[in-house]
Structures are given as C-alpha cells and as structure tokens.
C-alpha positions as CSV (number, residue, x, y, z in Angstrom):
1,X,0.0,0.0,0.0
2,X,1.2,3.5,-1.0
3,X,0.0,6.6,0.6
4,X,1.1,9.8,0.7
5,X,0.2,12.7,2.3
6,X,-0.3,16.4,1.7
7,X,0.1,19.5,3.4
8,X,-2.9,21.6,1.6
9,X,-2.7,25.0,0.2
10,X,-2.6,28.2,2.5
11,X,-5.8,29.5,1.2
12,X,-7.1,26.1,2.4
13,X,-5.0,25.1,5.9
14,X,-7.7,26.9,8.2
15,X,-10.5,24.4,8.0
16,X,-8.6,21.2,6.0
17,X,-5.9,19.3,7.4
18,X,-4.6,17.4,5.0
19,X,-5.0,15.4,1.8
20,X,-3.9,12.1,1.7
21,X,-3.9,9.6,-1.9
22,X,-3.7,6.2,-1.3
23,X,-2.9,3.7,-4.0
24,X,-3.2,-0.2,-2.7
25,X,-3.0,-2.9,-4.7
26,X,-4.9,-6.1,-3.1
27,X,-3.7,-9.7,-3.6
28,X,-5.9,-11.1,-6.1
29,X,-7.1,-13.8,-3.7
30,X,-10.5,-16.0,-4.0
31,X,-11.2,-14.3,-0.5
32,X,-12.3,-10.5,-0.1
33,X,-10.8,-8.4,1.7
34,X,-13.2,-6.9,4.8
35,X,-11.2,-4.4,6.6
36,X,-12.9,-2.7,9.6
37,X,-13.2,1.1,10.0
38,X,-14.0,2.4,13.5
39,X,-14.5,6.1,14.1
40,X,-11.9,8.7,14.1
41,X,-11.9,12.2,15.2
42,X,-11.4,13.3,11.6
43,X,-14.3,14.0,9.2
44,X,-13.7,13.5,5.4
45,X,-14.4,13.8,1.8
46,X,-13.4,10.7,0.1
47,X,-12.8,10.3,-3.7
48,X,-12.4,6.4,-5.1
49,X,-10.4,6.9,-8.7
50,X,-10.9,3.1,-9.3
51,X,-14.0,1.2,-8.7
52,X,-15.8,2.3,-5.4
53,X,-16.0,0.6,-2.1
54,X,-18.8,-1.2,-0.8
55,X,-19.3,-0.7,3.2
56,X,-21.4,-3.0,5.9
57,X,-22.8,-0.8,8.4
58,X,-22.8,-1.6,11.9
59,X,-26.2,-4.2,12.4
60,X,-27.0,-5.0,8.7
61,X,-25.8,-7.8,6.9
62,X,-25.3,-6.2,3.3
63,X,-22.5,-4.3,2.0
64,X,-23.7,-1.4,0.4
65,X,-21.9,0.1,-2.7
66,X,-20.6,4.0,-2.0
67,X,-20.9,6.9,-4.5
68,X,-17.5,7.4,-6.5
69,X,-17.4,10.4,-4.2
70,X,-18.3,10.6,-0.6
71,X,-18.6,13.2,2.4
72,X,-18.4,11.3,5.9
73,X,-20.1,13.5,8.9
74,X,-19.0,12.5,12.1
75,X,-18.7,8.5,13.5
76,X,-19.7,6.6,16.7
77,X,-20.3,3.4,14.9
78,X,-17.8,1.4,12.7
79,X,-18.0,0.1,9.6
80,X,-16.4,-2.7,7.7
81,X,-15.0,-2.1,4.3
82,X,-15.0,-4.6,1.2
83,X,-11.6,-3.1,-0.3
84,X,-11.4,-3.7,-4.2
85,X,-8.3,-5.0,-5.4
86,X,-7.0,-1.8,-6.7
87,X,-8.0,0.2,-4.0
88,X,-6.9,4.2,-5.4
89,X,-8.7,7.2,-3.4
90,X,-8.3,10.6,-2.1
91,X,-9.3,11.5,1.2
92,X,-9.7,15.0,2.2
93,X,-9.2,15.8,6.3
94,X,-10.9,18.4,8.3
95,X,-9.6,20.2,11.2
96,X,-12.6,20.1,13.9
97,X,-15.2,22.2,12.7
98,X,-14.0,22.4,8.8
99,X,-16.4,20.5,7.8
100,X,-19.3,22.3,9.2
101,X,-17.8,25.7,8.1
102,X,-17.5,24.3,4.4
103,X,-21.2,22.9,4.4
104,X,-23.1,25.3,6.8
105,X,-25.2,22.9,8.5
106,X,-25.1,21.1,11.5
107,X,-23.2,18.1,11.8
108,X,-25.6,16.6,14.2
109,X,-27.7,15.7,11.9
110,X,-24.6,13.7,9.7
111,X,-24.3,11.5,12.6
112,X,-23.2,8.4,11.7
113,X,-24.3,9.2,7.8
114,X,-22.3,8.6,4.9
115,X,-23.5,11.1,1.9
116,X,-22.9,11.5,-1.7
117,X,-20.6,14.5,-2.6
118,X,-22.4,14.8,-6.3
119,X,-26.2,16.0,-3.9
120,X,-24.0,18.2,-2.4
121,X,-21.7,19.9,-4.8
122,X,-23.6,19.0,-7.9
123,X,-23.9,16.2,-10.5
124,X,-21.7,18.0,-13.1
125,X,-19.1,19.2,-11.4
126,X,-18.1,15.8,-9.9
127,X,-18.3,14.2,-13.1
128,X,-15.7,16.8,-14.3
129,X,-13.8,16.0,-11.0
130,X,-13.6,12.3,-11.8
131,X,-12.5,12.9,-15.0
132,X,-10.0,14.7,-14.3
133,X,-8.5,12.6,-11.5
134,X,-8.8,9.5,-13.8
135,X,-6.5,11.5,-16.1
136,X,-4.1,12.5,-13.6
137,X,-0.6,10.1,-13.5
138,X,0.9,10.8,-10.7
139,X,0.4,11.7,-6.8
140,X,1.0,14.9,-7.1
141,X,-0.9,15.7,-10.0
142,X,-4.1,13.8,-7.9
143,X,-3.6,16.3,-5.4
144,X,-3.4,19.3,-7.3
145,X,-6.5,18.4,-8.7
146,X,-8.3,18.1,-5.5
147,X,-7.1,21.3,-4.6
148,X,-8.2,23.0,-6.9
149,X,-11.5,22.0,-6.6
150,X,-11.7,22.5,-3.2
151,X,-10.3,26.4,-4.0
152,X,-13.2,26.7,-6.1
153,X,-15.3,26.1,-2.9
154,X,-13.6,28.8,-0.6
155,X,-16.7,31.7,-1.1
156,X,-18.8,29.1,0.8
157,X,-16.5,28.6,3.8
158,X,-17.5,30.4,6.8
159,X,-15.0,32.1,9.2
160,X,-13.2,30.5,11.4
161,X,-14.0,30.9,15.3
162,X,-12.2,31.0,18.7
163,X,-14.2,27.2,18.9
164,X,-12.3,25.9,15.8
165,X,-9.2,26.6,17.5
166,X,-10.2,25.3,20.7
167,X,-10.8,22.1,19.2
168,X,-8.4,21.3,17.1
169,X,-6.4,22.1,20.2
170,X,-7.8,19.0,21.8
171,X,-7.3,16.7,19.1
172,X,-3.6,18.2,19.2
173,X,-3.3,17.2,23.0
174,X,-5.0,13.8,21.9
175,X,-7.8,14.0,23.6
176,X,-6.8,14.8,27.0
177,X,-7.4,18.8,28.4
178,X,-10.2,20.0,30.8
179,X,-13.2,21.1,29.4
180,X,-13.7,24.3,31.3
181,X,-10.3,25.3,29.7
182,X,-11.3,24.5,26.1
183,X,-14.3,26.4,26.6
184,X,-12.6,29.1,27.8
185,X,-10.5,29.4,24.5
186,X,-13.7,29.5,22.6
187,X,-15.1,32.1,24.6
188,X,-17.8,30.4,25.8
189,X,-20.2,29.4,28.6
190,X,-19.6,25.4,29.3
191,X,-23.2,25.4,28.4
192,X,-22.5,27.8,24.9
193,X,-19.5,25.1,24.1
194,X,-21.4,22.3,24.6
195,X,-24.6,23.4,22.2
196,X,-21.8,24.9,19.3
197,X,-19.5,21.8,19.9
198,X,-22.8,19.6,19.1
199,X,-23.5,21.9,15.9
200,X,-20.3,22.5,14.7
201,X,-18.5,18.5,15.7
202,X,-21.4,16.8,16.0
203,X,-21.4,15.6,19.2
204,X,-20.5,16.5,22.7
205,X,-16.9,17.2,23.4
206,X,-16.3,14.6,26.1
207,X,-17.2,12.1,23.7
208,X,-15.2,13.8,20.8
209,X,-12.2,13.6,23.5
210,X,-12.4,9.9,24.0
211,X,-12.7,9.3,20.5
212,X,-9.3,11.6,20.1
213,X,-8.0,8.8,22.6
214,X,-9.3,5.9,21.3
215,X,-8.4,6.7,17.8
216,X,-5.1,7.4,18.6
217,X,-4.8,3.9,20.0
218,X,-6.7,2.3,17.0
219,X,-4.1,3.6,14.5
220,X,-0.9,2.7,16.8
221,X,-2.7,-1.4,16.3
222,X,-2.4,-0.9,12.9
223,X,0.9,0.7,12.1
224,X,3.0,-1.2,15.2
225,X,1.7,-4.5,15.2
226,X,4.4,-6.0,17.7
227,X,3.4,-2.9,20.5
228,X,1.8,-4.2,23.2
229,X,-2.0,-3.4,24.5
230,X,-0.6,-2.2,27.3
231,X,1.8,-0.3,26.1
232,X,-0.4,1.3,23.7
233,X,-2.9,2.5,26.7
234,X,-0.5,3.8,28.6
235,X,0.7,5.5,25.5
236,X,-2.4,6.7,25.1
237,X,-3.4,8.1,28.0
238,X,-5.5,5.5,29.7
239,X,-4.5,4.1,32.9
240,X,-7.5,2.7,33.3
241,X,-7.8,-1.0,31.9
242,X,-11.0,-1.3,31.8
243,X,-11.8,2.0,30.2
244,X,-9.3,1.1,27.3
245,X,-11.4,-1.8,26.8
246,X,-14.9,-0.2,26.9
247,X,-13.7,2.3,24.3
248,X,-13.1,-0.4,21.9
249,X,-16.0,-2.2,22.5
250,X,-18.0,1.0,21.9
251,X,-16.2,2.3,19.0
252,X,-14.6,-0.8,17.6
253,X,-17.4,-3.6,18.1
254,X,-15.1,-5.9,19.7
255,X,-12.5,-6.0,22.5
256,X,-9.0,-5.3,21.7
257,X,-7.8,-8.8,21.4
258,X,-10.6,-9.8,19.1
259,X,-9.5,-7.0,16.9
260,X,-5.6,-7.9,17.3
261,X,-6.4,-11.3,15.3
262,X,-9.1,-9.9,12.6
263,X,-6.0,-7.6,11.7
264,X,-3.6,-9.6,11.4
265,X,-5.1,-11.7,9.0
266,X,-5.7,-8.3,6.9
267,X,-3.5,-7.3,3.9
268,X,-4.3,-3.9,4.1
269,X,-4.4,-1.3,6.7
270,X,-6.6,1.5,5.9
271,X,-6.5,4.1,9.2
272,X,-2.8,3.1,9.9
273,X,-1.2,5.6,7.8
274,X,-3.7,8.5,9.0
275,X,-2.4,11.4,10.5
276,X,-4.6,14.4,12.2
C-alpha cells in the first residue's frame, strides 16, 4: 500500500488538514478483503479513482456500494470495508469544525451518515472532477486536482471561530485537556460550548475527546503490530484497563484482542497511515 500525504494550500490550511492519496493494490485472492473502520476524530471527503468501495454498516448484513465520491459527517459506529483490489482514493481531512464551516449545517444531523458529494456539490461538477482525477498520473498531479477543486469552494467557507481553534487544540493534545479550559479558549459558557461543539462536531466534546483517545490507539494497532495493548494504553493516555477496553467495544465492536487477530489476517491497513 502507497499513501502519501499532503500538506494543503494556504488559502485552504484553516479548516482542512490534510490530503492524503492512497494507492493499494490487493492480492488477487478468491477471498475479499473486509477491513474494519472504526470512528476517528477526523471528518472526510473521500474520492475512489478506481472502482468504489462497498461498506457494511454496523447491524445490517449487506455491503452497500458507495458513490464514486463521498462526504463522511462524524462517526460513533464502525463500519467494515470490502476493499477492491485496486483500491486508489483521495481522502480529504478536516480540522474540527472544517467541515461544518464548508457545508453550513449542522453536523448533528450527519451523525453516523455517509453522503454522496455529487447532492452536495452537484452532478456536473463531480463528473468533471472524476474525469480529471482519472487522467491524472501521478500523486502529485491527484492532489493538485483536488485542490483546486476545493479552492473553487472557498466563497462558501464560513469564518473561522475561537471554537475551531479550541478544538483542534484538543485533538492536538490527543484528547486529553479539561473542558472548562477548552471552553474558555472558545469564549464560551460550558453550556455555549457544549450546544456549538454539538453543531459545529457533531457531538458532545467529552465524547469527541475519547474518540481523540481511542483513535489514537486504533491507529498505533495498525501501524505497530508487535506494541503491546498495554503499552499502547498507557501511550495513550488511559491508565485505566477497563476504560481502554470499553472504548473499543464502543467504537470498535469488539475487544482489543478480538480485533488484534481480525487484523492480522488483513492485507491492508486502511487508518494506519492517517495522520490528524
């Protein structure tokens, strides 16, 4: 698996975070590939160049084919991924709060939803935006088409507040700071950062902080495969064993030494290359 990652352009670095292309190439086994995909702290705007992926959500049975391009609101559940053999895609980060600035509505109400980019942004102009990413041959030429689409988006960004910065100040401490300081730094009531954190990350910031955590822990699995679990907790912040393992059962579906053997019978790691 190939992946590289992008610092974006200036005009953009206020509400995205990075882009990252990806470029696997899956053993042609008689087998699929089902990778899982828990929640992270990130949300994105995914672009598959080859064939789309198909996704089970968490209680149904199906895998459900994705749009060539897709905006992801903010998780709580995990999904598992059927990964094509050529598995080629662009994923666009946001820093806390991009997404909502770039969209203008509240991320509540993407909870747990995937959505396709082309009801958003319009049928046309992602068909354009395909096209052109099919065309492009290299990394860097994938990137600099993504960017400047997303340039072309920058009249509908909103500004950036004292909130934005406050939380992508807790993702930066990974998850661990006191909430009456971050809502301090967005120059709020506790009760005023609470209601805007709900709007603007979806979700309440104590749970946005242990999914900082757990994430963090998630993606050390997958990257260090010899670390142990309790290494990785205490890495993590949790000196707590039996928080460490609620966290996974509530954002991975399974405790960590479950998930230890379903990955390493994977081929692919899809979240350990990830940076925020």
């Amino acid at each position: 698996m190939q992946s590289k990652f992008y610092i974006p352009h200036p005009l953009l670095q206020d509400f995205i975070q990075c882009i990252m292309v990806i470029d696997a190439q899956v053993p042609d086994t008689a087998e699929p590939v089902i990778a899982p995909y828990p929640p992270t702290p990130q949300n994105s705007l995914f672009f598959y160049i080859e064939d789309p992926i198909k996704v089970q959500f968490d209680g149904q049975s199906a895998f459900i084919q994705q749009p060539r391009s897709v905006i992801v609101g903010p998780q709580l559940t995990p999904v598992r991924i059927d990964v094509n053999q050529r598995h080629k895609a662009v994923r666009v980060g946001f820093h806390p709060g991009g997404l909502h600035r770039l969209l203008g509505i509240s991320l509540h109400e993407m909870l747990d939803g995937n959505y396709d980019a082309a009801a958003v942004f319009g049928p046309v102009v992602m068909e354009r935006l395909h096209q052109q990413l099919q065309e492009a041959d290299t990394m860097d030429a994938i990137r600099d088409v993504i960017e400047a689409f997303l340039r072309s988006q920058l009249n509908k960004v909103k500004p950036l507040l004292p909130i934005d910065r406050a939380m992508l100040q807790l993702v930066q401490q990974e998850g661990s700071y006191p909430m009456e300081k971050l809502a301090s730094l967005a120059c709020l009531s506790l009760r005023q950062f609470e209601r805007q954190c709900k709007l603007r990350i979806g979700m309440p910031p104590k749970l946005f902080a242990r999914i900082v955590r757990f994430s963090k822990a998630y993606r050390m699995r997958e990257q260090f495969v010899h670390i142990s679990w309790t290494k990785i907790a205490y890495e993590c912040g949790y000196f707590d064993q039996m928080h460490f393992i609620r966290d996974f059962k509530d954002f991975a579906g399974v405790t960590p030494r479950i998930l230890e053997k379903e990955l390493a019978q994977l081929p692919i790691r899809l979240q350990g290359p990830m940076q925020l």
